[in-house]
PDB file of C-alpha atoms in Angstrom:
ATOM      1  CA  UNK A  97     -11.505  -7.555 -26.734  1.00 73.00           C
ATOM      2  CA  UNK A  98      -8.511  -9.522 -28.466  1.00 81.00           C
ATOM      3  CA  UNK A  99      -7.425  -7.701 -32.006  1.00 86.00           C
ATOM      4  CA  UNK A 100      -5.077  -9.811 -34.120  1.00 90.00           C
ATOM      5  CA  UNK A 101      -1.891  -8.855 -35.428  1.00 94.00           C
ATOM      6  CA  UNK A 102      -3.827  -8.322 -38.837  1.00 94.00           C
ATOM      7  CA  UNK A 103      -6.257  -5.528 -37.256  1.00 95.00           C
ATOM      8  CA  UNK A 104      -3.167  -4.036 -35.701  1.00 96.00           C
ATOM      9  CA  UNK A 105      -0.848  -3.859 -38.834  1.00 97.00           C
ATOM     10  CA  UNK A 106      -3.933  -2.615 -40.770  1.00 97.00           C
ATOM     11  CA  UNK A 107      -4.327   0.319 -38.614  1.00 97.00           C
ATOM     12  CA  UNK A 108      -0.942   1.811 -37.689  1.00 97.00           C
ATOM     13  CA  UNK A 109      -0.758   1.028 -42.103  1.00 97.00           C
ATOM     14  CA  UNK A 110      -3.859   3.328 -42.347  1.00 97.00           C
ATOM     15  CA  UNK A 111      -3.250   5.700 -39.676  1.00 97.00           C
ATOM     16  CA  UNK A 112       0.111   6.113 -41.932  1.00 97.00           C
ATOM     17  CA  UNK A 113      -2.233   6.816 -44.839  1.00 97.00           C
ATOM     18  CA  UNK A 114      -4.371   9.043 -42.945  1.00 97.00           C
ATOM     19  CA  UNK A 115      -1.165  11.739 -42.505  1.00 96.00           C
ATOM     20  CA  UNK A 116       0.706  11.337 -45.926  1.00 95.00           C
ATOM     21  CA  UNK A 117       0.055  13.560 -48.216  1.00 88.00           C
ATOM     22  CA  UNK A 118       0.651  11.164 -51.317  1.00 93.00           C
ATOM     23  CA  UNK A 119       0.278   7.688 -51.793  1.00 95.00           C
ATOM     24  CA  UNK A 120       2.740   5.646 -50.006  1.00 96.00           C
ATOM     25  CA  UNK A 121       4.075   2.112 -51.330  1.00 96.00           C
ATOM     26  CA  UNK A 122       3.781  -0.901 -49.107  1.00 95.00           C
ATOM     27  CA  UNK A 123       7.809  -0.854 -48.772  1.00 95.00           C
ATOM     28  CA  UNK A 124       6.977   2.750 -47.535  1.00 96.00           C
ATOM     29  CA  UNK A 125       4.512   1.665 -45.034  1.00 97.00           C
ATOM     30  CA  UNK A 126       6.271  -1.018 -43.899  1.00 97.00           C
ATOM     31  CA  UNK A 127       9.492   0.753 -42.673  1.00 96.00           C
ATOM     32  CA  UNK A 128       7.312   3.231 -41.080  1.00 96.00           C
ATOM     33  CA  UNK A 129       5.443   1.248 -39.106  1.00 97.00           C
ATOM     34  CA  UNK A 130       8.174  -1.761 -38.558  1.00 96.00           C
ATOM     35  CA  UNK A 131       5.732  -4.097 -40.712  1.00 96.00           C
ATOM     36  CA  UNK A 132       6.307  -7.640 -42.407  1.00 95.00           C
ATOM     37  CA  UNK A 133       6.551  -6.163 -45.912  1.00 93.00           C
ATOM     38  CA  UNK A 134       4.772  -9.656 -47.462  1.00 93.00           C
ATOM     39  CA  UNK A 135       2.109  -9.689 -44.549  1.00 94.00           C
ATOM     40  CA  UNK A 136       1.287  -5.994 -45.010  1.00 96.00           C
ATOM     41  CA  UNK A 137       1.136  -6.431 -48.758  1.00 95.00           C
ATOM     42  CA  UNK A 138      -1.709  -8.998 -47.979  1.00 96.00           C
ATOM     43  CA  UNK A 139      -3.309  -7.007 -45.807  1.00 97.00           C
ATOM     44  CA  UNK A 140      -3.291  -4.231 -47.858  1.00 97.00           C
ATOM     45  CA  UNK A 141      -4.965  -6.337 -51.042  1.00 96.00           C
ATOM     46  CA  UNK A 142      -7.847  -6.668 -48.435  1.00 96.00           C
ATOM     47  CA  UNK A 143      -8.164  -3.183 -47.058  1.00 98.00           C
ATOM     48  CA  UNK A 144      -8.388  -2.801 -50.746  1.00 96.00           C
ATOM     49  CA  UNK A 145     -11.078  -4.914 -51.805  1.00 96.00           C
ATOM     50  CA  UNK A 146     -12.962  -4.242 -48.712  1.00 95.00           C
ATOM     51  CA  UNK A 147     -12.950  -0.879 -50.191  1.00 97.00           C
ATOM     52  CA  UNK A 148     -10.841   0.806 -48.078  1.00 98.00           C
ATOM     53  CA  UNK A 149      -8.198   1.444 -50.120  1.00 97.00           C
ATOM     54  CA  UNK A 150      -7.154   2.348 -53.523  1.00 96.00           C
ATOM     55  CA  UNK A 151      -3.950   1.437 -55.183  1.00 93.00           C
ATOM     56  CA  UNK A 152      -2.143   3.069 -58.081  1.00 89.00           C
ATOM     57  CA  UNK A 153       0.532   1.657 -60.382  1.00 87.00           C
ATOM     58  CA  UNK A 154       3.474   3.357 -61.850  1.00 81.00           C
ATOM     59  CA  UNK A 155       6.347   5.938 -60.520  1.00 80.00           C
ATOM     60  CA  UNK A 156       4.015   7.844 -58.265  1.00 80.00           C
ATOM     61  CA  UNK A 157       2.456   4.882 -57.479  1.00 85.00           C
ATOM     62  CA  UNK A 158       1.058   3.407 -54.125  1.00 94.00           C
ATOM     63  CA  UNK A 159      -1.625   3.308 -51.724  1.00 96.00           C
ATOM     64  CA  UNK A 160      -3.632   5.572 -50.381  1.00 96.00           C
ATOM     65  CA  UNK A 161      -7.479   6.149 -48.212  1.00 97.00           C
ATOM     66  CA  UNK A 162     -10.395   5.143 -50.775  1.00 97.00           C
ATOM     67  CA  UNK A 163     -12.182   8.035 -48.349  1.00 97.00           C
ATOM     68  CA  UNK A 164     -11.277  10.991 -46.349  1.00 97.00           C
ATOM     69  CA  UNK A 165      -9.546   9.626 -43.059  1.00 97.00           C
ATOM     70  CA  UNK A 166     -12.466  11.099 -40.919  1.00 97.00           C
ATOM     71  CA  UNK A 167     -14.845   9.163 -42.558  1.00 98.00           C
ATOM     72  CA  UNK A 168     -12.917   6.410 -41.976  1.00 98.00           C
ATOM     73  CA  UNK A 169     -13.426   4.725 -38.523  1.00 97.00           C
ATOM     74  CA  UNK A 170     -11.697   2.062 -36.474  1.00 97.00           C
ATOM     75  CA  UNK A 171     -14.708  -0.203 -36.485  1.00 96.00           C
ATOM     76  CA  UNK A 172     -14.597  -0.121 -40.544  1.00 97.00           C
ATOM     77  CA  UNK A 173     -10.993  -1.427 -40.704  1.00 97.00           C
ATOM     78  CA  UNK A 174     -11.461  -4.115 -38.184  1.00 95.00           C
ATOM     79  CA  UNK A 175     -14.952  -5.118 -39.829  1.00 94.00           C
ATOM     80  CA  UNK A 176     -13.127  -4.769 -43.185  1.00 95.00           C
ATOM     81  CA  UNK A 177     -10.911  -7.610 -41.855  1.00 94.00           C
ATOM     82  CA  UNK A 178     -12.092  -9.453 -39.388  1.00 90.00           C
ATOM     83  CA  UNK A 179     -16.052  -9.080 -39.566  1.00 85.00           C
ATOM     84  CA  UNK A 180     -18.531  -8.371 -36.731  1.00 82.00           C
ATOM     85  CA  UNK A 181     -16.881  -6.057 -33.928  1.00 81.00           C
ATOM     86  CA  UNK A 182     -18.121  -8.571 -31.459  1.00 79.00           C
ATOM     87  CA  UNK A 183     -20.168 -12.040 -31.694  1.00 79.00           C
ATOM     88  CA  UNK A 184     -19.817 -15.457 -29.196  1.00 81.00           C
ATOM     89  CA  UNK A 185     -18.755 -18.524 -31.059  1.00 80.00           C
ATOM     90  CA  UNK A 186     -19.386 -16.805 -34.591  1.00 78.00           C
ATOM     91  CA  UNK A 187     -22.900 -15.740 -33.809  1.00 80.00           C
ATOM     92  CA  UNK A 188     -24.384 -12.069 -33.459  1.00 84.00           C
ATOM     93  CA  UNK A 189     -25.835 -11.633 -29.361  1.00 84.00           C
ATOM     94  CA  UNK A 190     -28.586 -10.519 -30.024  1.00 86.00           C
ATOM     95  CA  UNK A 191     -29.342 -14.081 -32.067  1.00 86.00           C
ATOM     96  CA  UNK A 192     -28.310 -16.010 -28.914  1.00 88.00           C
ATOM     97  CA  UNK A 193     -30.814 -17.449 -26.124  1.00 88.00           C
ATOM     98  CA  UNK A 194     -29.203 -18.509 -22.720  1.00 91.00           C
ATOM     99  CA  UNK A 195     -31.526 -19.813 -20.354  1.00 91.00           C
ATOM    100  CA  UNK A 196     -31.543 -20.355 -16.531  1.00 93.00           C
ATOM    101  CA  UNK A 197     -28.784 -18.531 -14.377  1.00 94.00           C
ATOM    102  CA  UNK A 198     -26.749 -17.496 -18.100  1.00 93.00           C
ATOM    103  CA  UNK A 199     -29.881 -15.605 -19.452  1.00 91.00           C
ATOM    104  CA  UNK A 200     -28.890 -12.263 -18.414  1.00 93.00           C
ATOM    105  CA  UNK A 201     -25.684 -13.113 -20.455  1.00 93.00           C
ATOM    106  CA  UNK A 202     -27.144 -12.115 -24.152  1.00 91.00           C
ATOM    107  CA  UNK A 203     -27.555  -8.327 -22.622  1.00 92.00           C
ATOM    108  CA  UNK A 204     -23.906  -8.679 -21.376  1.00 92.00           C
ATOM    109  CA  UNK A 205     -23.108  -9.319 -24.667  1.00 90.00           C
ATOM    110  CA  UNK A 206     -24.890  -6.721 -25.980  1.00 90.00           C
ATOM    111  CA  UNK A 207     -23.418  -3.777 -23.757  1.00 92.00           C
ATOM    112  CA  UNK A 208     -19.855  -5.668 -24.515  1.00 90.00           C
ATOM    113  CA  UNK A 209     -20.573  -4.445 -27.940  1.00 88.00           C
ATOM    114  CA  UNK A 210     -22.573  -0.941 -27.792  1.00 91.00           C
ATOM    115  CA  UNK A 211     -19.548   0.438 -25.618  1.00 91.00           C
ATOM    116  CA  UNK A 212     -17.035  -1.028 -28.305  1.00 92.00           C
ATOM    117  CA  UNK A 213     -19.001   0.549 -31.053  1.00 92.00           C
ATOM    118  CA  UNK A 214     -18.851   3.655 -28.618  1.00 92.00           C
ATOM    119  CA  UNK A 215     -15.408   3.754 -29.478  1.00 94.00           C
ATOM    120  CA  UNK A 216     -14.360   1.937 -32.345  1.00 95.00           C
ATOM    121  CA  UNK A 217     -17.018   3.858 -34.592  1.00 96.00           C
ATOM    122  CA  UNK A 218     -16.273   7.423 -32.749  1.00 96.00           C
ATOM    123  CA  UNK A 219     -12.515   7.635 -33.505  1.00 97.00           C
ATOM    124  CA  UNK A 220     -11.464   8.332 -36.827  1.00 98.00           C
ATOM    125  CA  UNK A 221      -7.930   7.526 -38.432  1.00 97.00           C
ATOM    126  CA  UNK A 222      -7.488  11.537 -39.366  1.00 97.00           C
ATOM    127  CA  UNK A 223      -8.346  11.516 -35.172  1.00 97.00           C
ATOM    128  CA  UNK A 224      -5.847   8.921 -34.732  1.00 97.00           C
ATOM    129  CA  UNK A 225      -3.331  10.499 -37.441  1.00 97.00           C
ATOM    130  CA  UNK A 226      -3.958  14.011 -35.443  1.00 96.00           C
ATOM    131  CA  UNK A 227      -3.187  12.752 -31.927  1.00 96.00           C
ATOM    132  CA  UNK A 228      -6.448  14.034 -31.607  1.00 97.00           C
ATOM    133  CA  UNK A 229      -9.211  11.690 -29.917  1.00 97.00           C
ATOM    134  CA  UNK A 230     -12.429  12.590 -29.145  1.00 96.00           C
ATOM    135  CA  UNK A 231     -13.160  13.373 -25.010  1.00 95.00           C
ATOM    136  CA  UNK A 232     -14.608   9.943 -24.595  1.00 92.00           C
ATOM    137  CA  UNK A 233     -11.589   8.575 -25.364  1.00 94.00           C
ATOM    138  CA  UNK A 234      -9.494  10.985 -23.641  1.00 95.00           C
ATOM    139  CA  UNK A 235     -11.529  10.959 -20.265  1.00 94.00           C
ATOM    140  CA  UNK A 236     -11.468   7.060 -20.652  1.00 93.00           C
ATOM    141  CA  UNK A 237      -7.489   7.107 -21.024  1.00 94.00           C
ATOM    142  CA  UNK A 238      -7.512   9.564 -17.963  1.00 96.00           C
ATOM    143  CA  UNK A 239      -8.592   7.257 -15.637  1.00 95.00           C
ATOM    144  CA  UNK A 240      -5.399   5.252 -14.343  1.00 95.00           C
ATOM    145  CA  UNK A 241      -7.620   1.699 -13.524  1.00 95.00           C
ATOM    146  CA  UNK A 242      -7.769   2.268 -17.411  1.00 93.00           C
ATOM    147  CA  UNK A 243      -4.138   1.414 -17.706  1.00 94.00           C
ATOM    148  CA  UNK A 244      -4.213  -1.790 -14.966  1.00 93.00           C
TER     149      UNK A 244
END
């Protein structure tokens, strides 16, 4: 799985979110997380549309979760951004047909994405905020090959 720089701004920005108890400005954000401040200001506008995120103007102003952070999961930022969790050449797997020696590739595909939705979906940004993950994630992390 390859997560852009976009995903990866978007959820250290949120994660930041997730623990502040206030809104926090993008200038805020992006000294906290050692952010482009135009890039995360972009990102941010999407997070917002996508309905992430709501913005307020004035003194007190800023950003903050359009939701409480544990209803708020990986998966939904990087759909929020960058669409489908996983798809080949812009198409879903399960809309693909391989045929010969490749067929048993769709159900490849298909696992590929259950176990990402296994994870992405299951962790939370107040887990992520917390230093908290759930076991699957910790037992996963456990395992040194997981590191190689």
């Amino acid at each position: 799985m390859r997560l852009s720089a976009r995903v990866d701004y978007a959820l250290r920005a949120m994660s930041e979110l997730a623990a502040a108890d206030a809104p926090r400005t993008v200038d805020q954000l992006s000294v906290a997380q050692q952010i482009p401040n135009k890039y995360l200001e972009s990102i941010l506008g999407e997070l917002r549309r996508g309905g992430l995120l709501r913005s307020q103007r004035g003194p007190d102003g800023g950003y903050r979760l359009a939701r409480p952070a544990a209803e708020v999961s990986i998966a939904d930022v990087i759909r929020a951004l960058d669409g489908e969790l996983a798809n080949v050449r812009g198409s879903r797997p399960e809309h693909l047909e391989y045929v010969g020696a490749a067929a048993s590739l769709q159900k490849v595909w298909i696992a590929l994405r259950a176990s990402e939705r296994l994870i992405l979906e299951g962790v939370s940004l107040a887990h992520v905020a917390a230093g908290q993950l759930p076991a699957p994630v910790v037992d996963l992390v456990a395992n040194p090959a997981a590191w190689k």
